[in-house]
């Protein structure tokens, strides 16, 4: 393990945050609340990240809504306004993030329509010091190398999202029609009158299938593995609000929830989907049962995996064929931090290996926000992640050193809670929300204790003066 890097405390430190989506806003809020200086770089003209449909990097479509409910997703310090639906759409969410930024004065920190093109470490002041970082940026839409602006920071926080760079597999052959990715899809009218084949059945793929049945000539879905389909409502309430107390033991939760789904949605196999060869919650569930309704009505046909493509004809692994005008790839997204070399992120396999998905273990001044996926963790879970980072950056040097020693010299915690997640790209940074939030709280508590020990004892003051400030004025 690399030697822990010491911060350089001789000047007012400044931090660059890349991205003003939910995680970037959470980082901006928590760092500034602790008096830290930040500049936020946002390529779009407004906050919201992917929930800003006008953002060139946005991957939402007109019918996109939350798949987790409002109360389990929102920032705890800033509830969504009364009257907000249980599962709000992208327009309501864009307003929410705008209101959040306004409420806490975050916009003044953000450099809108500014795209980061490169992050480079500079020579450290000493062997034990973390390097400063040069941030190169250009106005959005301008090629790198033209009008480049550079600034130097004590560290960088990557919050540019995990669902922007499409994962595009190579088709087994040559297709004469249009090939799209879910990233390219905005509304069902784009598929009007077309014979559509959707490859994959994640949440976006199922949403688009439900959209397309109203305009397309036909809709087929090519699905290679089984899924668990979770309804948005159970017993008249948002499904993810039913077990918000103490978490059930993993085996019991998997047993009960799998049977509850069978009771409410039936067996997806009878609609043509393959049987799942894994237990529930070992992959991200699909929060969409309308696709089952449309499959049951014959609006959507479920096909197996692709064997070959020739012209407008697709041959499937069972030997059957179909003719299509559009192949729409619902094949997910891959992590992408294009402005920084992977060596600075401890990249291993399909994702960076970071302590609590935040801290690069050599502590060279690079941190990541939002690189977590978990069923039900919401934006509050990401806010808590940002609180831990802010606590660390604002802590006394002694407390920071103790934290780094724990990260570098002790085994890292298990964040899976015993769930055996599938070896998929999206699952490579998946965590169990209860295990993750518990460990974040634990590390915040330890940082706070270490910080208190590092503070000088004010023995020269009377005891009363060492208490918290209190109100003054006349008493009755």
Short mmCIF file of C-alpha atoms in Angstrom, two decimals:
data_model
loop_
_atom_site.label_atom_id
_atom_site.label_comp_id
_atom_site.label_asym_id
_atom_site.label_seq_id
_atom_site.Cartn_x
_atom_site.Cartn_y
_atom_site.Cartn_z
CA UNK A 1 0.00 0.00 0.00
CA UNK A 2 1.31 3.45 -0.88
CA UNK A 3 2.47 5.75 1.89
CA UNK A 4 -0.20 8.10 3.22
CA UNK A 5 -0.01 11.56 1.71
CA UNK A 6 -0.06 14.57 3.99
CA UNK A 7 -2.05 17.65 2.94
CA UNK A 8 -0.19 20.92 2.63
CA UNK A 9 -1.72 23.27 5.24
CA UNK A 10 0.24 26.45 4.58
CA UNK A 11 -2.45 28.20 2.49
CA UNK A 12 -6.23 28.39 2.09
CA UNK A 13 -7.09 25.12 0.39
CA UNK A 14 -9.40 25.03 -2.62
CA UNK A 15 -11.22 22.06 -4.09
CA UNK A 16 -12.61 21.47 -7.56
CA UNK A 17 -15.87 19.56 -7.90
CA UNK A 18 -16.67 18.13 -11.33
CA UNK A 19 -20.42 17.99 -11.91
CA UNK A 20 -23.52 19.71 -10.48
CA UNK A 21 -25.89 16.76 -10.43
CA UNK A 22 -27.22 15.30 -7.15
CA UNK A 23 -23.82 14.11 -5.93
CA UNK A 24 -22.00 17.27 -6.98
CA UNK A 25 -24.60 19.43 -5.24
CA UNK A 26 -24.33 17.29 -2.10
CA UNK A 27 -20.54 17.68 -2.12
CA UNK A 28 -20.82 21.43 -2.67
CA UNK A 29 -23.34 21.77 0.14
CA UNK A 30 -21.36 19.75 2.69
CA UNK A 31 -17.95 21.23 1.92
CA UNK A 32 -19.13 24.84 1.94
CA UNK A 33 -21.08 24.21 5.15
CA UNK A 34 -17.72 23.42 6.76
CA UNK A 35 -16.11 26.56 5.41
CA UNK A 36 -14.14 24.89 2.61
CA UNK A 37 -13.51 26.76 -0.64
CA UNK A 38 -14.82 25.05 -3.77
CA UNK A 39 -15.30 25.70 -7.47
CA UNK A 40 -17.82 23.54 -9.29
CA UNK A 41 -17.46 22.77 -12.99
CA UNK A 42 -20.69 21.91 -14.82
CA UNK A 43 -20.83 21.32 -18.57
CA UNK A 44 -24.55 22.11 -18.81
CA UNK A 45 -26.29 25.45 -18.28
CA UNK A 46 -28.18 24.34 -15.16
CA UNK A 47 -27.96 21.95 -12.22
CA UNK A 48 -29.54 18.51 -12.05
CA UNK A 49 -27.13 16.26 -13.94
CA UNK A 50 -28.96 13.57 -15.88
CA UNK A 51 -32.30 14.87 -14.54
CA UNK A 52 -31.79 18.02 -16.60
CA UNK A 53 -33.03 16.71 -19.94
CA UNK A 54 -31.46 19.72 -21.70
CA UNK A 55 -28.03 18.67 -20.46
CA UNK A 56 -26.12 17.19 -23.44
CA UNK A 57 -24.96 14.37 -21.14
CA UNK A 58 -28.47 13.59 -19.89
CA UNK A 59 -29.80 10.12 -20.57
CA UNK A 60 -33.38 10.64 -19.41
CA UNK A 61 -36.37 10.52 -21.74
CA UNK A 62 -39.68 12.34 -21.67
CA UNK A 63 -41.47 9.60 -19.75
CA UNK A 64 -38.70 9.12 -17.16
CA UNK A 65 -39.74 9.04 -13.50
CA UNK A 66 -38.06 7.97 -10.30
CA UNK A 67 -38.07 4.23 -9.70
CA UNK A 68 -37.59 4.82 -5.97
CA UNK A 69 -40.19 6.79 -4.10
CA UNK A 70 -39.90 10.45 -3.21
CA UNK A 71 -39.56 9.95 0.56
CA UNK A 72 -36.77 7.36 0.29
CA UNK A 73 -34.86 9.35 -2.35
CA UNK A 74 -34.93 13.04 -1.38
CA UNK A 75 -32.34 14.90 0.68
CA UNK A 76 -33.45 14.68 4.31
CA UNK A 77 -32.64 18.36 4.95
CA UNK A 78 -34.72 19.45 1.96
CA UNK A 79 -37.93 17.44 1.46
CA UNK A 80 -39.75 17.76 -1.83
CA UNK A 81 -42.66 20.21 -1.63
CA UNK A 82 -46.17 19.13 -0.60
CA UNK A 83 -48.15 17.72 -3.49
CA UNK A 84 -45.12 16.12 -5.18
CA UNK A 85 -46.14 12.69 -6.56
CA UNK A 86 -44.77 9.53 -5.02
CA UNK A 87 -42.66 8.94 -8.15
CA UNK A 88 -41.98 12.37 -9.70
CA UNK A 89 -40.87 12.84 -13.29
CA UNK A 90 -37.73 14.48 -14.60
CA UNK A 91 -39.22 17.99 -14.83
CA UNK A 92 -40.20 18.00 -11.15
CA UNK A 93 -36.76 16.67 -10.22
CA UNK A 94 -34.98 19.34 -12.22
CA UNK A 95 -36.98 21.99 -10.35
CA UNK A 96 -36.15 20.26 -7.06
CA UNK A 97 -32.40 20.41 -7.66
CA UNK A 98 -32.68 24.01 -8.79
CA UNK A 99 -34.56 24.89 -5.62
CA UNK A 100 -31.98 23.01 -3.55
CA UNK A 101 -29.13 24.96 -5.14
CA UNK A 102 -30.96 28.24 -4.56
CA UNK A 103 -31.88 27.42 -0.96
CA UNK A 104 -28.26 26.86 0.05
CA UNK A 105 -26.61 29.42 -2.22
CA UNK A 106 -24.77 26.86 -4.33
CA UNK A 107 -25.16 28.46 -7.76
CA UNK A 108 -22.57 31.13 -7.02
CA UNK A 109 -19.99 28.34 -6.72
CA UNK A 110 -20.81 26.77 -10.09
CA UNK A 111 -19.17 27.54 -13.42
CA UNK A 112 -21.90 26.59 -15.86
CA UNK A 113 -21.32 25.60 -19.52
CA UNK A 114 -17.74 24.70 -18.60
CA UNK A 115 -16.37 21.31 -19.59
CA UNK A 116 -13.37 19.81 -17.82
CA UNK A 117 -10.96 18.33 -20.36
CA UNK A 118 -8.02 17.27 -18.21
CA UNK A 119 -6.92 16.73 -14.61
CA UNK A 120 -3.18 16.54 -14.01
CA UNK A 121 -1.24 16.19 -10.74
CA UNK A 122 1.49 18.73 -10.14
CA UNK A 123 4.78 18.20 -8.38
CA UNK A 124 4.22 17.80 -4.63
CA UNK A 125 5.87 20.21 -2.22
CA UNK A 126 7.43 17.30 -0.33
CA UNK A 127 7.63 13.52 -0.45
CA UNK A 128 4.82 13.15 2.06
CA UNK A 129 2.57 15.87 0.63
CA UNK A 130 -0.33 15.22 -1.72
CA UNK A 131 0.12 16.91 -5.09
CA UNK A 132 -1.94 19.83 -6.20
CA UNK A 133 -4.06 19.33 -9.31
CA UNK A 134 -4.34 21.35 -12.48
CA UNK A 135 -7.87 21.50 -13.86
CA UNK A 136 -8.10 22.29 -17.58
CA UNK A 137 -11.47 23.40 -18.91
CA UNK A 138 -13.08 24.87 -22.00
CA UNK A 139 -16.47 26.42 -22.71
CA UNK A 140 -18.92 23.61 -23.46
CA UNK A 141 -18.94 22.81 -27.16
CA UNK A 142 -15.40 24.04 -27.79
CA UNK A 143 -12.69 21.55 -28.70
CA UNK A 144 -9.96 20.91 -26.15
CA UNK A 145 -6.87 22.96 -26.93
CA UNK A 146 -8.89 26.05 -27.86
CA UNK A 147 -9.70 28.65 -25.22
CA UNK A 148 -8.37 26.31 -22.54
CA UNK A 149 -8.48 27.70 -19.02
CA UNK A 150 -6.34 26.17 -16.25
CA UNK A 151 -6.53 26.52 -12.48
CA UNK A 152 -4.73 24.76 -9.65
CA UNK A 153 -6.48 23.11 -6.70
CA UNK A 154 -5.49 21.14 -3.63
CA UNK A 155 -7.71 18.29 -4.72
CA UNK A 156 -10.48 17.25 -7.08
CA UNK A 157 -13.83 15.60 -6.43
CA UNK A 158 -15.31 13.66 -9.33
CA UNK A 159 -19.11 13.83 -9.37
CA UNK A 160 -19.82 13.60 -13.09
CA UNK A 161 -22.20 10.65 -12.76
CA UNK A 162 -22.26 6.97 -13.60
CA UNK A 163 -25.03 6.83 -16.22
CA UNK A 164 -23.76 8.95 -19.10
CA UNK A 165 -21.35 6.84 -21.16
CA UNK A 166 -23.24 4.06 -23.00
CA UNK A 167 -22.03 0.49 -23.04
CA UNK A 168 -22.41 -0.49 -26.69
CA UNK A 169 -21.85 -4.13 -27.65
CA UNK A 170 -20.95 -5.12 -31.19
CA UNK A 171 -23.83 -6.65 -33.12
CA UNK A 172 -23.19 -10.14 -34.56
CA UNK A 173 -23.48 -9.05 -38.18
CA UNK A 174 -24.57 -6.09 -40.27
CA UNK A 175 -27.91 -4.33 -39.72
CA UNK A 176 -29.57 -2.22 -42.44
CA UNK A 177 -31.79 -0.21 -40.10
CA UNK A 178 -31.17 2.27 -37.30
CA UNK A 179 -29.14 1.23 -34.25
CA UNK A 180 -29.83 3.34 -31.16
CA UNK A 181 -28.87 3.21 -27.51
CA UNK A 182 -31.26 4.14 -24.72
CA UNK A 183 -29.11 7.25 -24.32
CA UNK A 184 -30.34 8.38 -27.77
CA UNK A 185 -34.03 7.89 -26.96
CA UNK A 186 -36.20 10.83 -25.93
CA UNK A 187 -39.81 10.06 -26.85
CA UNK A 188 -41.99 7.36 -28.38
CA UNK A 189 -42.76 9.37 -31.52
CA UNK A 190 -39.21 8.57 -32.71
CA UNK A 191 -40.30 4.94 -33.05
CA UNK A 192 -43.66 5.56 -34.72
CA UNK A 193 -44.55 2.91 -37.30
CA UNK A 194 -41.25 1.06 -36.80
CA UNK A 195 -40.59 -2.59 -36.08
CA UNK A 196 -38.51 -2.27 -32.91
CA UNK A 197 -36.21 -4.75 -31.23
CA UNK A 198 -35.03 -3.75 -27.76
CA UNK A 199 -31.88 -5.59 -26.71
CA UNK A 200 -31.78 -5.89 -22.92
CA UNK A 201 -34.41 -5.48 -20.23
CA UNK A 202 -33.12 -3.13 -17.57
CA UNK A 203 -35.29 -0.39 -16.13
CA UNK A 204 -34.75 1.89 -19.14
CA UNK A 205 -35.37 -0.89 -21.64
CA UNK A 206 -38.66 -1.81 -19.99
CA UNK A 207 -39.73 1.84 -19.75
CA UNK A 208 -39.07 2.33 -23.46
CA UNK A 209 -40.91 -0.87 -24.36
CA UNK A 210 -43.96 0.40 -22.47
CA UNK A 211 -43.66 3.73 -24.33
CA UNK A 212 -43.14 2.17 -27.75
CA UNK A 213 -46.19 -0.09 -27.76
CA UNK A 214 -48.36 3.00 -28.31
CA UNK A 215 -46.59 4.17 -31.47
CA UNK A 216 -44.41 1.40 -32.94
CA UNK A 217 -45.60 -1.17 -35.46
CA UNK A 218 -44.24 -3.94 -33.22
CA UNK A 219 -42.06 -4.25 -30.12
CA UNK A 220 -39.87 -7.24 -29.32
CA UNK A 221 -37.38 -7.55 -26.47
CA UNK A 222 -34.25 -9.72 -26.66
CA UNK A 223 -33.53 -10.94 -23.13
CA UNK A 224 -30.73 -13.32 -22.15
CA UNK A 225 -31.22 -13.57 -18.38
CA UNK A 226 -34.05 -13.45 -15.91
CA UNK A 227 -35.14 -10.51 -13.78
CA UNK A 228 -37.19 -9.75 -10.71
CA UNK A 229 -40.01 -7.29 -11.42
CA UNK A 230 -40.97 -5.09 -8.47
CA UNK A 231 -44.26 -3.15 -8.48
CA UNK A 232 -44.16 0.50 -7.50
CA UNK A 233 -47.03 -0.02 -5.07
CA UNK A 234 -47.77 -2.75 -2.55
CA UNK A 235 -50.80 -2.61 -0.27
CA UNK A 236 -51.51 0.87 -1.65
CA UNK A 237 -48.15 2.33 -0.59
CA UNK A 238 -44.84 2.84 -2.41
CA UNK A 239 -43.17 -0.56 -2.24
CA UNK A 240 -39.83 0.75 -0.97
CA UNK A 241 -41.43 2.34 2.11
CA UNK A 242 -42.74 -0.90 3.61
CA UNK A 243 -39.57 -2.11 5.33
CA UNK A 244 -37.82 1.11 6.30
CA UNK A 245 -37.23 0.09 9.89
CA UNK A 246 -34.63 -2.36 11.08
CA UNK A 247 -33.46 -4.42 8.10
CA UNK A 248 -34.41 -8.06 7.96
CA UNK A 249 -31.63 -10.65 7.88
CA UNK A 250 -30.58 -11.27 4.28
CA UNK A 251 -31.86 -14.87 3.92
CA UNK A 252 -35.23 -13.96 5.42
CA UNK A 253 -35.61 -10.83 3.29
CA UNK A 254 -34.78 -12.74 0.10
CA UNK A 255 -37.20 -15.52 1.03
CA UNK A 256 -40.09 -13.23 1.93
CA UNK A 257 -39.68 -10.69 -0.87
CA UNK A 258 -39.33 -13.31 -3.59
CA UNK A 259 -42.57 -14.89 -2.50
CA UNK A 260 -44.30 -11.55 -2.16
CA UNK A 261 -43.37 -10.74 -5.75
CA UNK A 262 -44.73 -14.07 -6.94
CA UNK A 263 -47.97 -13.23 -5.17
CA UNK A 264 -48.31 -9.74 -6.68
CA UNK A 265 -46.70 -10.09 -10.13
CA UNK A 266 -46.69 -13.81 -10.84
CA UNK A 267 -43.91 -15.73 -12.51
CA UNK A 268 -42.22 -13.66 -15.29
CA UNK A 269 -41.48 -16.94 -17.12
CA UNK A 270 -45.12 -17.26 -18.11
CA UNK A 271 -44.79 -13.95 -19.99
CA UNK A 272 -41.79 -15.26 -21.92
CA UNK A 273 -38.92 -14.00 -19.76
CA UNK A 274 -36.13 -16.42 -18.80
CA UNK A 275 -36.06 -17.69 -15.24
CA UNK A 276 -33.67 -15.81 -12.97
CA UNK A 277 -30.68 -17.97 -12.08
CA UNK A 278 -29.80 -15.85 -9.04
CA UNK A 279 -31.59 -14.72 -5.89
CA UNK A 280 -33.51 -11.49 -5.55
CA UNK A 281 -31.36 -8.37 -4.86
CA UNK A 282 -28.22 -10.00 -6.26
CA UNK A 283 -28.81 -7.80 -9.29
CA UNK A 284 -30.67 -4.50 -9.57
CA UNK A 285 -34.42 -5.25 -9.78
CA UNK A 286 -36.71 -3.87 -12.47
CA UNK A 287 -39.25 -1.48 -10.96
CA UNK A 288 -41.78 -1.82 -13.74
CA UNK A 289 -44.64 -4.28 -13.92
CA UNK A 290 -46.41 -2.57 -16.84
CA UNK A 291 -44.07 -4.40 -19.20
CA UNK A 292 -45.53 -7.65 -17.87
CA UNK A 293 -49.03 -6.37 -18.61
CA UNK A 294 -48.06 -5.53 -22.18
CA UNK A 295 -46.34 -8.89 -22.62
CA UNK A 296 -49.49 -10.56 -21.33
CA UNK A 297 -51.56 -8.58 -23.83
CA UNK A 298 -49.27 -9.46 -26.72
CA UNK A 299 -48.09 -5.88 -27.20
CA UNK A 300 -44.51 -6.93 -26.40
CA UNK A 301 -42.93 -10.21 -27.50
CA UNK A 302 -40.01 -11.63 -25.53
CA UNK A 303 -37.22 -13.19 -27.58
CA UNK A 304 -33.95 -14.89 -26.53
CA UNK A 305 -30.43 -13.57 -27.20
CA UNK A 306 -29.10 -12.60 -30.61
CA UNK A 307 -27.25 -15.15 -32.75
CA UNK A 308 -26.77 -13.12 -35.94
CA UNK A 309 -27.90 -10.00 -37.79
CA UNK A 310 -28.19 -9.77 -41.59
CA UNK A 311 -29.90 -6.85 -43.31
CA UNK A 312 -33.20 -6.34 -41.51
CA UNK A 313 -33.31 -9.93 -40.20
CA UNK A 314 -32.24 -10.97 -36.71
CA UNK A 315 -31.74 -14.63 -35.88
CA UNK A 316 -32.10 -15.53 -32.21
CA UNK A 317 -30.36 -18.26 -30.24
CA UNK A 318 -33.41 -20.53 -30.45
CA UNK A 319 -33.31 -20.38 -34.26
CA UNK A 320 -36.30 -18.09 -34.63
CA UNK A 321 -36.06 -14.90 -36.71
CA UNK A 322 -37.61 -11.45 -36.89
CA UNK A 323 -37.49 -8.43 -39.18
CA UNK A 324 -36.83 -4.98 -37.72
CA UNK A 325 -36.36 -1.36 -38.64
CA UNK A 326 -34.75 -0.30 -35.35
CA UNK A 327 -32.49 -2.08 -32.87
CA UNK A 328 -32.46 -0.18 -29.58
CA UNK A 329 -29.67 -1.23 -27.21
CA UNK A 330 -30.76 -1.17 -23.57
CA UNK A 331 -27.33 -2.42 -22.59
CA UNK A 332 -26.54 0.00 -19.79
CA UNK A 333 -23.69 2.35 -19.10
CA UNK A 334 -20.06 2.14 -18.07
CA UNK A 335 -18.08 4.24 -15.65
CA UNK A 336 -16.28 7.03 -17.42
CA UNK A 337 -13.90 9.64 -16.05
CA UNK A 338 -12.36 10.68 -19.39
CA UNK A 339 -10.39 13.64 -18.07
CA UNK A 340 -8.16 11.70 -15.66
CA UNK A 341 -5.82 8.74 -16.11
CA UNK A 342 -7.07 5.53 -14.54
CA UNK A 343 -3.88 5.07 -12.56
CA UNK A 344 -5.00 7.94 -10.31
CA UNK A 345 -8.23 6.10 -9.44
CA UNK A 346 -6.84 2.70 -8.40
CA UNK A 347 -8.86 1.21 -11.26
CA UNK A 348 -9.21 -2.56 -10.98
CA UNK A 349 -11.30 -4.58 -13.40
CA UNK A 350 -14.52 -2.79 -14.27
CA UNK A 351 -14.32 0.02 -11.71
CA UNK A 352 -12.04 2.00 -9.42
CA UNK A 353 -11.36 0.30 -6.11
CA UNK A 354 -11.95 3.04 -3.55
CA UNK A 355 -12.49 2.97 0.19
CA UNK A 356 -16.24 3.32 0.68
CA UNK A 357 -16.34 4.08 -3.05
CA UNK A 358 -14.93 7.55 -2.22
CA UNK A 359 -11.28 7.51 -1.16
CA UNK A 360 -8.43 6.49 -3.44
CA UNK A 361 -6.20 4.61 -0.98
CA UNK A 362 -2.96 6.51 -1.62
CA UNK A 363 -4.76 9.79 -0.76
CA UNK A 364 -3.22 11.83 -3.56
CA UNK A 365 -6.03 14.36 -3.67
CA UNK A 366 -8.63 12.60 -5.86
CA UNK A 367 -12.04 11.68 -4.45
CA UNK A 368 -15.19 10.32 -6.09
CA UNK A 369 -18.81 11.13 -5.26
CA UNK A 370 -21.83 9.15 -6.40
CA UNK A 371 -20.01 5.99 -7.48
CA UNK A 372 -22.47 3.84 -5.58
CA UNK A 373 -25.48 1.88 -6.71
CA UNK A 374 -27.82 0.33 -4.20
CA UNK A 375 -31.48 -0.50 -4.07
CA UNK A 376 -33.09 2.31 -2.08
CA UNK A 377 -30.02 4.35 -1.09
CA UNK A 378 -31.39 7.52 -2.67
CA UNK A 379 -29.79 10.94 -2.74
CA UNK A 380 -29.67 11.00 1.05
CA UNK A 381 -27.22 8.12 0.95
CA UNK A 382 -25.06 10.13 -1.40
CA UNK A 383 -25.40 13.17 0.84
CA UNK A 384 -24.10 11.10 3.76
CA UNK A 385 -21.23 10.02 1.54
CA UNK A 386 -20.46 13.70 0.90
CA UNK A 387 -20.67 14.45 4.63
CA UNK A 388 -17.95 11.90 5.34
CA UNK A 389 -15.69 13.41 2.70
CA UNK A 390 -16.33 16.93 4.00
CA UNK A 391 -15.63 15.81 7.56
CA UNK A 392 -12.31 14.35 6.44
CA UNK A 393 -11.24 17.39 4.44
CA UNK A 394 -12.15 19.76 7.29
CA UNK A 395 -10.60 17.62 10.05
CA UNK A 396 -7.37 18.50 11.88
CA UNK A 397 -4.24 16.91 10.37
CA UNK A 398 -4.01 14.40 13.24
CA UNK A 399 -7.54 13.14 12.61
CA UNK A 400 -6.90 12.94 8.87
CA UNK A 401 -3.75 10.91 9.49
CA UNK A 402 -5.63 8.49 11.76
CA UNK A 403 -8.31 8.04 9.09
CA UNK A 404 -5.71 7.36 6.38
CA UNK A 405 -3.98 4.83 8.64
CA UNK A 406 -7.24 2.92 9.07
CA UNK A 407 -7.84 2.89 5.32
CA UNK A 408 -4.32 1.76 4.47
CA UNK A 409 -3.57 -0.67 7.30
CA UNK A 410 -6.83 -2.38 8.14
CA UNK A 411 -9.17 -4.65 6.13
CA UNK A 412 -11.90 -2.75 4.33
CA UNK A 413 -15.49 -3.36 5.48
CA UNK A 414 -17.85 -5.70 3.65
CA UNK A 415 -20.48 -3.49 2.01
CA UNK A 416 -22.54 -6.33 0.52
CA UNK A 417 -24.29 -7.50 3.71
CA UNK A 418 -23.74 -11.03 2.38
CA UNK A 419 -25.54 -10.53 -0.95
CA UNK A 420 -23.69 -12.25 -3.79
CA UNK A 421 -23.92 -9.61 -6.50
CA UNK A 422 -23.62 -10.69 -10.11
CA UNK A 423 -20.30 -10.04 -11.86
CA UNK A 424 -21.74 -7.33 -14.11
CA UNK A 425 -20.27 -3.94 -14.94
CA UNK A 426 -23.06 -2.06 -13.24
CA UNK A 427 -22.82 -4.27 -10.15
CA UNK A 428 -19.07 -3.68 -9.80
CA UNK A 429 -19.73 -0.69 -7.52
CA UNK A 430 -22.98 -1.92 -5.99
CA UNK A 431 -23.44 -1.85 -2.21
CA UNK A 432 -26.08 -2.80 0.29
CA UNK A 433 -27.66 0.44 1.51
CA UNK A 434 -27.83 -0.57 5.17
CA UNK A 435 -24.25 -1.85 5.31
CA UNK A 436 -22.97 1.19 3.45
CA UNK A 437 -24.76 3.85 5.46
CA UNK A 438 -23.86 2.11 8.73
CA UNK A 439 -20.16 2.14 7.83
CA UNK A 440 -20.28 5.78 6.71
CA UNK A 441 -21.83 6.74 10.05
CA UNK A 442 -19.21 4.71 11.88
CA UNK A 443 -16.35 6.43 10.10
CA UNK A 444 -17.87 9.87 10.66
CA UNK A 445 -18.11 9.11 14.37
CA UNK A 446 -14.48 8.02 14.50
CA UNK A 447 -13.34 11.11 12.61
CA UNK A 448 -15.27 13.29 15.06
CA UNK A 449 -13.66 11.55 18.06
CA UNK A 450 -10.20 11.90 16.54
CA UNK A 451 -10.86 15.56 15.78
CA UNK A 452 -11.91 16.24 19.38
CA UNK A 453 -8.73 14.62 20.68
CA UNK A 454 -6.67 16.80 18.36
CA UNK A 455 -8.15 20.06 19.64
CA UNK A 456 -6.14 21.87 22.32
CA UNK A 457 -7.69 21.77 25.79
CA UNK A 458 -8.64 25.31 26.83
CA UNK A 459 -7.57 24.93 30.46
CA UNK A 460 -6.81 28.65 30.74
CA UNK A 461 -10.49 29.53 30.46
CA UNK A 462 -13.09 29.27 33.22
CA UNK A 463 -15.34 26.26 32.83
CA UNK A 464 -18.33 28.39 31.88
CA UNK A 465 -16.41 29.88 28.95
CA UNK A 466 -15.77 26.42 27.50
CA UNK A 467 -19.48 25.77 26.97
CA UNK A 468 -21.44 26.47 23.82
CA UNK A 469 -22.54 30.09 23.26
CA UNK A 470 -25.91 30.87 24.78
CA UNK A 471 -28.51 33.57 24.34
CA UNK A 472 -28.07 36.81 26.27
CA UNK A 473 -30.64 39.36 27.30
CA UNK A 474 -33.08 40.24 30.04
CA UNK A 475 -34.91 37.48 31.85
CA UNK A 476 -38.30 37.65 33.38
#
